[in-house]
Short mmCIF file of C-alpha atoms in Angstrom, two decimals:
data_model
loop_
_atom_site.label_atom_id
_atom_site.label_comp_id
_atom_site.label_asym_id
_atom_site.label_seq_id
_atom_site.Cartn_x
_atom_site.Cartn_y
_atom_site.Cartn_z
CA UNK A 461 0.00 0.00 0.00
CA UNK A 462 1.18 3.54 -0.72
CA UNK A 463 0.40 4.50 2.86
CA UNK A 464 3.35 2.33 3.91
CA UNK A 465 5.67 4.94 2.36
CA UNK A 466 6.43 7.29 5.27
CA UNK A 467 6.89 11.02 4.93
CA UNK A 468 6.10 11.38 1.19
CA UNK A 469 2.34 12.20 1.08
CA UNK A 470 2.48 14.43 -2.01
CA UNK A 471 4.28 11.84 -4.12
CA UNK A 472 2.09 8.91 -3.09
CA UNK A 473 -1.10 10.92 -3.64
CA UNK A 474 -0.01 11.89 -7.17
CA UNK A 475 0.95 8.33 -8.12
CA UNK A 476 -2.32 6.93 -6.77
CA UNK A 477 -4.30 9.46 -8.79
CA UNK A 478 -2.41 8.63 -12.01
CA UNK A 479 -3.04 4.91 -11.53
CA UNK A 480 -6.73 5.36 -10.68
CA UNK A 481 -7.25 7.71 -13.65
CA UNK A 482 -5.25 5.55 -16.05
CA UNK A 483 -2.81 8.39 -16.85
CA UNK A 484 0.37 6.42 -16.42
CA UNK A 485 3.60 7.80 -17.87
CA UNK A 486 6.11 5.55 -19.60
CA UNK A 487 9.11 6.70 -17.51
CA UNK A 488 9.67 8.10 -14.00
CA UNK A 489 12.67 9.39 -12.06
CA UNK A 490 12.59 8.99 -8.27
CA UNK A 491 15.37 11.06 -6.70
CA UNK A 492 16.33 11.78 -3.10
CA UNK A 493 18.76 10.80 -0.36
CA UNK A 494 19.23 7.21 0.69
CA UNK A 495 16.57 5.49 2.77
CA UNK A 496 13.70 7.84 1.88
CA UNK A 497 11.48 5.27 0.12
CA UNK A 498 12.39 5.50 -3.59
CA UNK A 499 12.74 1.76 -4.29
CA UNK A 500 9.85 0.89 -1.96
CA UNK A 501 7.58 3.31 -3.78
CA UNK A 502 8.70 1.92 -7.15
CA UNK A 503 7.80 -1.64 -6.14
CA UNK A 504 4.39 -0.56 -4.82
CA UNK A 505 3.81 1.32 -8.09
CA UNK A 506 4.71 -1.83 -10.08
CA UNK A 507 2.21 -3.83 -8.05
CA UNK A 508 -0.51 -1.20 -8.38
CA UNK A 509 -0.33 -0.96 -12.21
CA UNK A 510 -0.44 -4.77 -12.55
CA UNK A 511 -2.91 -5.51 -9.73
CA UNK A 512 -5.99 -7.45 -10.78
CA UNK A 513 -8.14 -5.81 -8.08
CA UNK A 514 -6.80 -2.28 -7.38
CA UNK A 515 -8.52 -0.01 -4.84
CA UNK A 516 -8.27 3.73 -5.60
CA UNK A 517 -4.77 3.31 -7.00
CA UNK A 518 -3.55 0.96 -4.24
CA UNK A 519 -2.71 -2.71 -4.91
CA UNK A 520 -4.81 -5.36 -3.20
CA UNK A 521 -1.77 -7.43 -2.12
CA UNK A 522 -3.90 -10.58 -2.49
CA UNK A 523 -4.16 -11.30 -6.21
CA UNK A 524 -1.78 -13.56 -8.11
CA UNK A 525 0.20 -10.66 -9.59
CA UNK A 526 0.68 -8.91 -6.24
CA UNK A 527 1.87 -12.10 -4.56
CA UNK A 528 4.19 -12.85 -7.50
CA UNK A 529 5.80 -9.40 -7.30
CA UNK A 530 6.24 -9.74 -3.52
CA UNK A 531 7.88 -13.14 -4.02
CA UNK A 532 10.03 -11.92 -6.92
CA UNK A 533 8.65 -14.61 -9.25
CA UNK A 534 6.74 -12.37 -11.68
CA UNK A 535 8.96 -12.00 -14.76
CA UNK A 536 7.25 -8.83 -15.95
CA UNK A 537 8.72 -6.76 -13.09
CA UNK A 538 12.50 -6.50 -13.36
CA UNK A 539 14.76 -4.77 -10.83
CA UNK A 540 18.24 -3.83 -12.13
CA UNK A 541 21.17 -2.63 -10.02
CA UNK A 542 22.93 -0.09 -12.26
CA UNK A 543 25.98 -0.10 -10.00
CA UNK A 544 26.92 -3.59 -11.25
CA UNK A 545 25.03 -3.61 -14.58
CA UNK A 546 26.05 -0.27 -15.99
CA UNK A 547 27.45 -1.23 -19.39
CA UNK A 548 25.95 -0.60 -22.80
CA UNK A 549 25.55 -4.35 -23.36
CA UNK A 550 23.29 -4.64 -20.29
CA UNK A 551 20.96 -1.94 -21.62
CA UNK A 552 20.97 -3.48 -25.11
CA UNK A 553 19.79 -6.77 -23.61
CA UNK A 554 17.06 -4.85 -21.82
CA UNK A 555 16.01 -3.18 -25.09
CA UNK A 556 15.74 -6.56 -26.78
CA UNK A 557 13.41 -7.77 -24.02
CA UNK A 558 11.07 -4.81 -24.41
CA UNK A 559 9.86 -6.03 -27.82
CA UNK A 560 8.03 -8.88 -26.07
CA UNK A 561 4.62 -8.22 -24.55
CA UNK A 562 4.07 -8.99 -20.83
CA UNK A 563 3.57 -12.67 -20.07
CA UNK A 564 0.90 -12.48 -17.37
CA UNK A 565 0.39 -8.83 -16.47
CA UNK A 566 -0.60 -5.54 -18.06
CA UNK A 567 2.80 -3.78 -17.94
CA UNK A 568 6.47 -4.73 -18.03
CA UNK A 569 8.07 -2.56 -15.33
CA UNK A 570 11.84 -2.00 -15.21
CA UNK A 571 13.14 -0.55 -11.93
CA UNK A 572 16.72 0.73 -12.44
CA UNK A 573 18.28 1.42 -9.03
CA UNK A 574 21.30 3.77 -8.72
CA UNK A 575 20.59 4.93 -12.29
CA UNK A 576 23.29 7.60 -12.15
CA UNK A 577 25.90 4.80 -12.27
CA UNK A 578 25.06 3.97 -15.91
CA UNK A 579 27.80 4.70 -18.42
CA UNK A 580 27.42 7.27 -21.21
CA UNK A 581 26.94 4.50 -23.76
CA UNK A 582 24.29 2.86 -21.58
CA UNK A 583 22.38 6.15 -21.28
CA UNK A 584 22.49 6.57 -25.06
CA UNK A 585 21.14 3.06 -25.55
CA UNK A 586 18.37 3.69 -23.00
CA UNK A 587 17.48 6.95 -24.72
CA UNK A 588 16.52 5.08 -27.89
CA UNK A 589 13.91 3.14 -25.96
CA UNK A 590 12.61 6.19 -24.08
CA UNK A 591 12.13 8.10 -27.35
CA UNK A 592 9.76 5.46 -28.78
CA UNK A 593 8.64 3.32 -25.84
CA UNK A 594 6.19 0.43 -26.27
CA UNK A 595 2.82 1.13 -24.67
CA UNK A 596 3.22 -1.77 -22.22
CA UNK A 597 6.67 -0.78 -20.85
CA UNK A 598 7.30 1.46 -17.82
CA UNK A 599 10.76 2.57 -16.66
CA UNK A 600 11.41 3.77 -13.11
CA UNK A 601 14.88 5.25 -12.51
CA UNK A 602 15.84 5.61 -8.83
CA UNK A 603 18.89 7.76 -8.05
CA UNK A 604 20.55 9.68 -5.25
CA UNK A 605 22.50 11.93 -7.66
CA UNK A 606 20.04 13.29 -10.18
CA UNK A 607 22.60 15.80 -11.43
CA UNK A 608 24.42 12.92 -13.15
CA UNK A 609 21.38 11.95 -15.22
CA UNK A 610 21.67 13.41 -18.76
CA UNK A 611 19.21 16.15 -19.66
CA UNK A 612 17.98 14.10 -22.63
CA UNK A 613 16.86 11.37 -20.22
CA UNK A 614 15.40 13.82 -17.71
CA UNK A 615 13.22 15.52 -20.32
CA UNK A 616 11.49 12.22 -21.14
CA UNK A 617 10.64 11.25 -17.54
CA UNK A 618 8.31 12.43 -14.80
CA UNK A 619 10.44 13.51 -11.85
CA UNK A 620 9.54 13.02 -8.18
CA UNK A 621 11.84 14.40 -5.46
CA UNK A 622 11.77 12.40 -2.22
CA UNK A 623 12.51 14.61 0.79
CA UNK A 624 14.18 13.56 4.00
CA UNK A 625 11.59 11.99 6.28
CA UNK A 626 10.62 14.27 9.22
CA UNK A 627 11.55 13.09 12.71
CA UNK A 628 7.91 12.73 13.92
CA UNK A 629 7.13 10.42 10.97
CA UNK A 630 10.17 8.26 11.70
CA UNK A 631 9.27 8.10 15.40
CA UNK A 632 5.72 7.01 14.54
CA UNK A 633 6.98 4.30 12.20
CA UNK A 634 9.51 3.04 14.76
CA UNK A 635 6.83 2.80 17.42
CA UNK A 636 4.55 0.93 15.00
CA UNK A 637 7.30 -1.56 14.10
CA UNK A 638 8.23 -2.00 17.77
CA UNK A 639 4.62 -2.75 18.60
CA UNK A 640 4.33 -5.30 15.78
CA UNK A 641 7.63 -6.98 16.67
CA UNK A 642 7.02 -6.91 20.45
CA UNK A 643 10.04 -4.65 21.11
CA UNK A 644 10.08 -2.60 24.33
CA UNK A 645 11.07 0.81 22.88
CA UNK A 646 10.99 3.96 25.02
CA UNK A 647 9.76 7.23 23.40
CA UNK A 648 13.08 8.96 24.14
CA UNK A 649 15.00 6.13 22.44
CA UNK A 650 12.72 6.30 19.40
CA UNK A 651 13.37 10.04 19.10
CA UNK A 652 17.13 9.52 19.46
CA UNK A 653 17.13 6.88 16.71
CA UNK A 654 15.12 9.21 14.47
CA UNK A 655 17.65 12.02 14.95
CA UNK A 656 20.61 9.74 14.24
CA UNK A 657 19.04 8.39 11.04
CA UNK A 658 19.24 11.83 9.39
CA UNK A 659 15.90 11.55 7.63
CA UNK A 660 16.43 7.97 6.36
CA UNK A 661 13.83 5.50 7.61
CA UNK A 662 15.91 2.55 6.43
CA UNK A 663 18.79 3.64 8.69
CA UNK A 664 16.39 4.07 11.60
CA UNK A 665 14.91 0.57 11.18
CA UNK A 666 18.38 -0.94 10.87
CA UNK A 667 19.53 0.73 14.11
CA UNK A 668 16.36 -0.37 15.91
CA UNK A 669 17.03 -3.94 14.80
CA UNK A 670 20.59 -3.73 16.18
CA UNK A 671 19.41 -2.38 19.52
CA UNK A 672 16.67 -4.98 19.86
CA UNK A 673 19.06 -7.85 19.08
CA UNK A 674 20.55 -7.69 22.59
CA UNK A 675 17.16 -8.10 24.22
CA UNK A 676 15.50 -6.14 27.00
CA UNK A 677 14.32 -2.54 26.89
CA UNK A 678 15.65 -0.30 24.14
CA UNK A 679 16.37 2.99 25.91
CA UNK A 680 18.63 6.00 25.24
CA UNK A 681 21.68 4.38 26.83
CA UNK A 682 21.29 1.28 24.65
CA UNK A 683 20.96 3.40 21.51
CA UNK A 684 24.01 5.49 22.44
CA UNK A 685 26.13 2.38 23.02
CA UNK A 686 25.01 0.69 19.81
CA UNK A 687 25.47 3.78 17.62
CA UNK A 688 28.74 4.87 19.25
CA UNK A 689 27.22 8.18 20.30
CA UNK A 690 28.68 10.77 22.62
CA UNK A 691 26.52 11.73 25.58
CA UNK A 692 25.23 15.27 25.66
CA UNK A 693 27.32 15.92 28.77
CA UNK A 694 30.53 15.61 26.75
CA UNK A 695 29.22 18.07 24.18
CA UNK A 696 28.49 20.65 26.86
CA UNK A 697 31.94 20.08 28.38
CA UNK A 698 33.62 20.68 25.02
CA UNK A 699 31.58 23.78 24.19
CA UNK A 700 32.29 25.08 27.71
CA UNK A 701 36.03 24.54 27.20
CA UNK A 702 35.86 26.49 23.93
CA UNK A 703 33.93 29.29 25.64
CA UNK A 704 36.47 29.48 28.49
CA UNK A 705 39.45 29.03 26.13
CA UNK A 706 40.56 26.06 28.22
CA UNK A 707 42.67 23.90 25.91
CA UNK A 708 43.62 21.47 28.67
CA UNK A 709 39.97 20.73 29.51
CA UNK A 710 39.09 20.17 25.85
CA UNK A 711 42.00 17.77 25.27
CA UNK A 712 41.15 15.94 28.50
CA UNK A 713 37.61 15.29 27.25
CA UNK A 714 38.95 14.03 23.92
CA UNK A 715 41.33 11.72 25.78
CA UNK A 716 38.46 10.20 27.76
CA UNK A 717 36.33 9.77 24.65
CA UNK A 718 39.21 8.14 22.79
CA UNK A 719 39.72 5.74 25.70
CA UNK A 720 36.05 4.76 25.39
CA UNK A 721 36.64 4.02 21.65
CA UNK A 722 34.35 6.83 20.51
CA UNK A 723 34.37 7.49 16.77
CA UNK A 724 36.07 10.86 16.16
CA UNK A 725 34.16 11.48 12.93
CA UNK A 726 30.85 10.87 14.72
CA UNK A 727 32.00 13.18 17.54
CA UNK A 728 32.74 15.94 15.02
CA UNK A 729 29.28 15.52 13.48
CA UNK A 730 27.70 15.79 16.93
CA UNK A 731 29.72 18.91 17.73
CA UNK A 732 28.48 20.46 14.48
CA UNK A 733 24.89 19.63 15.46
CA UNK A 734 25.52 21.01 18.98
CA UNK A 735 26.92 24.33 17.73
CA UNK A 736 24.09 24.48 15.20
CA UNK A 737 21.66 24.28 18.15
CA UNK A 738 23.58 27.12 19.83
CA UNK A 739 23.35 29.15 16.61
CA UNK A 740 19.57 28.65 16.50
CA UNK A 741 19.22 29.62 20.17
CA UNK A 742 21.32 32.73 19.55
CA UNK A 743 19.50 33.92 16.43
CA UNK A 744 15.86 32.74 16.60
CA UNK A 745 13.14 34.20 18.79
CA UNK A 746 11.51 30.84 19.60
CA UNK A 747 14.42 28.44 19.08
CA UNK A 748 12.88 25.36 20.63
CA UNK A 749 10.24 25.21 17.93
CA UNK A 750 13.14 24.47 15.55
CA UNK A 751 15.44 22.46 17.84
CA UNK A 752 14.52 18.93 18.89
CA UNK A 753 15.90 18.54 22.41
CA UNK A 754 14.74 17.34 25.79
CA UNK A 755 12.99 19.82 28.05
CA UNK A 756 15.66 19.54 30.76
CA UNK A 757 18.35 20.58 28.24
CA UNK A 758 16.71 23.79 27.08
CA UNK A 759 17.90 25.96 29.96
CA UNK A 760 21.43 24.60 29.64
CA UNK A 761 21.50 25.27 25.88
CA UNK A 762 20.31 28.83 26.48
CA UNK A 763 22.96 29.42 29.15
CA UNK A 764 25.73 28.02 26.93
CA UNK A 765 24.62 30.11 23.95
CA UNK A 766 24.68 33.27 26.09
CA UNK A 767 28.43 32.76 26.58
CA UNK A 768 29.16 32.96 22.84
CA UNK A 769 28.81 35.66 20.25
CA UNK A 770 27.05 34.66 17.04
CA UNK A 771 30.30 35.30 15.14
CA UNK A 772 32.17 32.87 17.41
CA UNK A 773 29.53 30.18 16.87
CA UNK A 774 29.67 30.61 13.09
CA UNK A 775 33.47 30.44 13.21
CA UNK A 776 33.27 27.22 15.23
CA UNK A 777 30.87 25.71 12.69
CA UNK A 778 33.20 26.61 9.81
CA UNK A 779 36.21 25.12 11.58
CA UNK A 780 34.37 21.93 12.56
CA UNK A 781 33.02 21.49 9.02
CA UNK A 782 36.55 21.77 7.58
CA UNK A 783 37.79 19.26 10.14
CA UNK A 784 34.99 16.84 9.25
CA UNK A 785 36.10 16.88 5.60
CA UNK A 786 39.65 16.02 6.73
CA UNK A 787 38.39 13.23 9.01
CA UNK A 788 36.55 11.58 6.11
CA UNK A 789 39.84 11.26 4.20
CA UNK A 790 42.24 10.38 7.01
CA UNK A 791 42.83 7.75 9.65
CA UNK A 792 44.41 10.25 12.09
CA UNK A 793 41.06 11.26 13.56
CA UNK A 794 42.27 12.14 17.03
CA UNK A 795 45.00 14.48 15.75
CA UNK A 796 42.60 16.46 13.57
CA UNK A 797 39.89 16.83 16.22
CA UNK A 798 42.50 17.93 18.81
CA UNK A 799 43.99 20.45 16.38
CA UNK A 800 40.51 21.77 15.66
CA UNK A 801 39.71 22.26 19.36
CA UNK A 802 43.07 23.96 19.97
CA UNK A 803 42.24 26.46 17.23
CA UNK A 804 38.81 27.09 18.74
CA UNK A 805 40.20 27.49 22.27
CA UNK A 806 43.06 29.74 21.07
CA UNK A 807 41.80 32.12 18.37
CA UNK A 808 45.28 33.63 18.04
CA UNK A 809 46.44 30.33 16.48
CA UNK A 810 43.94 30.68 13.66
CA UNK A 811 45.59 32.65 10.87
CA UNK A 812 42.78 32.40 8.32
CA UNK A 813 41.49 35.63 6.80
CA UNK A 814 38.10 35.17 8.46
CA UNK A 815 39.68 34.77 11.91
CA UNK A 816 41.88 37.83 11.42
CA UNK A 817 38.89 39.92 10.35
CA UNK A 818 37.00 38.82 13.47
CA UNK A 819 39.92 39.80 15.69
CA UNK A 820 40.11 43.21 14.01
CA UNK A 821 36.36 43.68 14.51
CA UNK A 822 36.74 42.77 18.20
CA UNK A 823 39.49 45.38 18.60
CA UNK A 824 37.33 47.99 16.87
CA UNK A 825 34.46 47.21 19.25
CA UNK A 826 36.77 47.65 22.26
CA UNK A 827 37.99 50.98 20.90
CA UNK A 828 34.43 52.20 20.35
CA UNK A 829 33.29 51.16 23.81
CA UNK A 830 36.47 52.32 25.55
CA UNK A 831 36.71 48.91 27.22
CA UNK A 832 40.47 48.49 27.08
CA UNK A 833 43.55 49.16 29.23
CA UNK A 834 46.42 51.26 27.92
CA UNK A 835 49.80 49.56 27.83
CA UNK A 836 52.44 50.92 30.25
CA UNK A 837 54.64 53.67 28.81
CA UNK A 838 57.89 52.51 27.30
CA UNK A 839 61.10 53.63 29.11
CA UNK A 840 62.89 56.63 27.65
CA UNK A 841 65.85 56.18 25.33
CA UNK A 842 68.26 57.42 28.03
CA UNK A 843 66.90 54.91 30.55
CA UNK A 844 66.80 51.99 28.18
CA UNK A 845 70.20 52.58 26.57
CA UNK A 846 72.72 49.91 27.54
CA UNK A 847 76.06 51.07 29.04
CA UNK A 848 78.99 50.98 26.63
CA UNK A 849 81.13 47.87 26.64
CA UNK A 850 84.53 48.61 28.19
CA UNK A 851 86.22 45.23 28.03
CA UNK A 852 85.78 42.00 26.19
CA UNK A 853 83.26 39.71 27.92
CA UNK A 854 84.93 37.23 30.20
CA UNK A 855 82.04 34.79 30.31
CA UNK A 856 79.49 33.94 27.64
CA UNK A 857 75.97 32.97 28.80
CA UNK A 858 74.95 29.44 27.82
CA UNK A 859 71.74 30.52 26.11
CA UNK A 860 73.54 32.77 23.56
CA UNK A 861 76.44 30.75 22.10
CA UNK A 862 79.33 32.94 20.89
CA UNK A 863 82.12 32.22 18.42
CA UNK A 864 85.26 30.66 19.76
CA UNK A 865 88.41 32.60 18.79
CA UNK A 866 91.69 30.69 18.63
CA UNK A 867 95.19 31.48 17.40
CA UNK A 868 95.93 30.14 13.96
CA UNK A 869 99.28 28.54 13.08
CA UNK A 870 100.39 31.80 11.45
CA UNK A 871 99.89 33.63 14.73
CA UNK A 872 96.69 35.28 13.68
CA UNK A 873 93.41 34.61 15.45
CA UNK A 874 91.24 31.90 13.92
CA UNK A 875 87.46 32.45 13.78
CA UNK A 876 85.27 29.39 14.24
CA UNK A 877 81.58 29.23 13.25
CA UNK A 878 78.88 29.73 15.84
CA UNK A 879 78.19 26.62 17.87
CA UNK A 880 75.18 24.66 16.62
CA UNK A 881 74.87 26.79 13.45
CA UNK A 882 76.48 26.47 10.01
CA UNK A 883 79.35 28.83 9.06
CA UNK A 884 78.36 32.26 7.88
CA UNK A 885 78.85 31.33 4.25
CA UNK A 886 76.29 28.54 4.81
CA UNK A 887 73.58 30.89 6.08
CA UNK A 888 70.87 32.12 3.68
CA UNK A 889 71.63 35.46 2.08
CA UNK A 890 69.76 38.45 3.43
CA UNK A 891 69.31 39.79 -0.09
CA UNK A 892 65.55 39.28 -0.61
CA UNK A 893 65.86 40.24 -4.28
CA UNK A 894 67.07 36.67 -4.97
CA UNK A 895 63.93 35.12 -3.44
CA UNK A 896 62.07 32.66 -5.68
CA UNK A 897 58.61 31.30 -4.69
CA UNK A 898 58.55 27.53 -4.19
CA UNK A 899 55.87 26.56 -6.72
CA UNK A 900 55.56 22.96 -5.54
CA UNK A 901 54.88 23.91 -1.87
CA UNK A 902 51.24 22.77 -2.12
CA UNK A 903 52.41 19.36 -3.33
CA UNK A 904 54.88 19.17 -0.45
CA UNK A 905 52.08 19.93 2.03
CA UNK A 906 49.93 17.15 0.53
CA UNK A 907 52.78 14.69 1.14
CA UNK A 908 53.22 15.98 4.71
CA UNK A 909 49.51 15.40 5.33
CA UNK A 910 50.24 11.66 4.97
CA UNK A 911 53.70 11.43 6.55
CA UNK A 912 53.45 13.97 9.42
CA UNK A 913 49.85 15.15 10.15
CA UNK A 914 50.80 17.38 13.17
CA UNK A 915 53.38 19.26 11.10
CA UNK A 916 50.89 19.57 8.24
CA UNK A 917 48.32 21.04 10.66
CA UNK A 918 50.81 23.76 11.61
CA UNK A 919 51.91 24.48 8.02
CA UNK A 920 48.54 24.18 6.24
CA UNK A 921 48.32 27.97 5.66
CA UNK A 922 52.05 28.62 5.21
CA UNK A 923 54.12 29.77 2.24
CA UNK A 924 57.72 29.12 1.21
CA UNK A 925 60.48 30.66 -0.91
CA UNK A 926 63.84 29.50 -2.21
CA UNK A 927 66.89 31.58 -1.28
CA UNK A 928 70.18 30.07 -2.37
CA UNK A 929 70.43 26.59 -0.94
CA UNK A 930 67.64 27.18 1.60
CA UNK A 931 63.87 26.74 1.61
CA UNK A 932 62.59 29.48 3.92
CA UNK A 933 59.14 28.87 5.35
CA UNK A 934 56.72 31.55 6.57
CA UNK A 935 54.43 29.46 8.84
CA UNK A 936 52.03 32.27 9.88
CA UNK A 937 52.08 30.95 13.48
CA UNK A 938 54.41 30.41 16.42
CA UNK A 939 54.18 26.62 16.64
CA UNK A 940 56.46 25.79 13.71
CA UNK A 941 59.65 27.07 15.36
CA UNK A 942 59.21 24.59 18.20
CA UNK A 943 58.34 21.63 15.97
CA UNK A 944 61.20 22.11 13.50
CA UNK A 945 63.80 21.75 16.28
CA UNK A 946 62.72 18.11 16.66
CA UNK A 947 64.34 15.59 14.32
CA UNK A 948 61.02 13.71 14.40
CA UNK A 949 59.42 16.55 12.41
CA UNK A 950 62.49 18.07 10.71
CA UNK A 951 63.54 14.89 8.93
CA UNK A 952 60.17 14.22 7.14
CA UNK A 953 60.09 17.85 5.98
CA UNK A 954 63.64 17.82 4.58
CA UNK A 955 63.13 14.41 2.95
CA UNK A 956 59.84 15.46 1.36
CA UNK A 957 61.37 18.66 -0.07
CA UNK A 958 64.31 16.68 -1.47
CA UNK A 959 62.02 14.01 -2.98
CA UNK A 960 59.73 16.49 -4.75
CA UNK A 961 62.26 19.16 -5.80
CA UNK A 962 65.14 16.77 -6.46
CA UNK A 963 67.54 19.09 -4.59
CA UNK A 964 69.03 18.80 -1.06
CA UNK A 965 67.71 22.10 0.30
CA UNK A 966 68.22 23.12 3.92
CA UNK A 967 65.25 24.45 5.87
CA UNK A 968 64.86 27.77 7.65
CA UNK A 969 62.22 30.16 8.97
CA UNK A 970 61.33 33.25 6.94
CA UNK A 971 60.08 36.32 8.88
CA UNK A 972 59.79 39.52 6.92
CA UNK A 973 59.89 41.68 10.04
CA UNK A 974 63.38 40.49 10.94
CA UNK A 975 65.05 41.06 7.56
CA UNK A 976 66.37 44.55 8.36
CA UNK A 977 67.63 43.57 11.80
CA UNK A 978 69.43 40.55 10.37
CA UNK A 979 71.18 42.67 7.77
CA UNK A 980 72.28 45.18 10.39
CA UNK A 981 73.52 42.77 13.05
CA UNK A 982 73.57 39.08 12.05
CA UNK A 983 73.38 36.98 15.21
CA UNK A 984 75.40 39.58 17.31
CA UNK A 985 78.60 38.80 15.40
CA UNK A 986 79.55 42.48 14.83
CA UNK A 987 79.45 43.16 18.56
CA UNK A 988 81.67 40.15 19.27
CA UNK A 989 84.24 41.25 16.67
CA UNK A 990 84.27 44.79 18.14
CA UNK A 991 84.81 43.45 21.67
CA UNK A 992 87.65 41.23 20.44
CA UNK A 993 89.33 44.19 18.72
CA UNK A 994 89.19 46.25 21.93
CA UNK A 995 90.85 43.37 23.73
CA UNK A 996 93.76 43.49 21.24
CA UNK A 997 92.75 40.39 19.30
CA UNK A 998 92.81 40.69 15.53
CA UNK A 999 89.78 39.07 13.88
CA UNK A 1000 89.58 38.61 10.13
CA UNK A 1001 86.26 37.91 8.37
CA UNK A 1002 86.27 35.69 5.33
#
């Protein structure tokens, strides 16, 4: 019966009217997301047009034809999976069959599931049949990607768009199935399953079957365990950590969830849904007419939303959505979700244009409102000026290594390179006119995404140039300098650059603001040479 198709009243009413009035088209396209009833509706339609005793467009489900279609034994109704039968030869065989009249029914009905998977040649072969169809043949094309169906096919079919099934309709169907199957299903659990299914009744019924397989009452806790869901408490903890800019608390929650084997991709989806609820609360007058949540959570949602600006919520949604795309293509789920939360808890780490604009807007608001504290006055030049150096330094601090000056064999002092750094001739030139952009930097980042995800997360918005034998990287953040000191991260970067460019470049950090200072006083070497000269030691630069 068409009433068994949940959540599609307009489509079922139209099809019933066409059948009852005898105005049946020769080709239909059923399109919509998975689990919304496309194939089910197609099978009911095939039964209705061939039923020996139809009732107002509905099949009787009792006649020989109806029972044969239900059993799959009626040869005049053919279901084809285009995902595995997508070649031109398959459609040619189908065309050859259409010349024969139905054996025991009024119409030969061909249901082509996943029709968008057909090849170009197969579509062209099908088009020949659709242009001059036999009166006794009906084609029903079911697809989730209607944009891949050629326009020439679309123009010869009636199109029906199946919408996502509303949550109340899914809940009603779940309760009906639970009653028929003697399953103890609580209303709250039925609503949770409906939300998880994302408008697909098939997904909801499958999850209900999984939950009922264990036995006993199917409640919210059972559904959460079966689906690998995160409890709402965790979501409020994470959003609270973002609000308070508490990175440690956010990472602690992720650590607990990971220990419980929670799916990081599912967690990201739930965080998106959670911040979407906060966005609705923040921007809609009566938000709980739009949001489906328990009554005891409404006050908590409102309180959490009050701690965010709408701009901050939108920024969180953008960041989480980008992270979800990365999670779908990577196995390093924990790293990506932790990096995402660090960016949300520390806005200064986010160097995207949108984040910078928001920070500028926040500063402008503080200036307008006068809600800021002036920085302490800088000391005068006379106070801050360092006393002149009278003698050569007798002791060099450990944190600023200085060159070691020894006597050469000829009697002249010998200048050694700075400890831990290459000789001066090995340093990159300060002449920025020789800079050449590294065109393959994007390709290098793609390789780093696979070999070193944490380093890629830091460098994802960076740029690089070539200067002499160095690749100088402008990371746009402060994390890179710490990571690059570690051989664990330095080695993959150097190896990747060598593999892609074919040249053994060294790696350095490029900061435009330090160029002038470096040219004037490279690493304090001028001051050391001056002190040595005052001490009567001759130093010669090469």
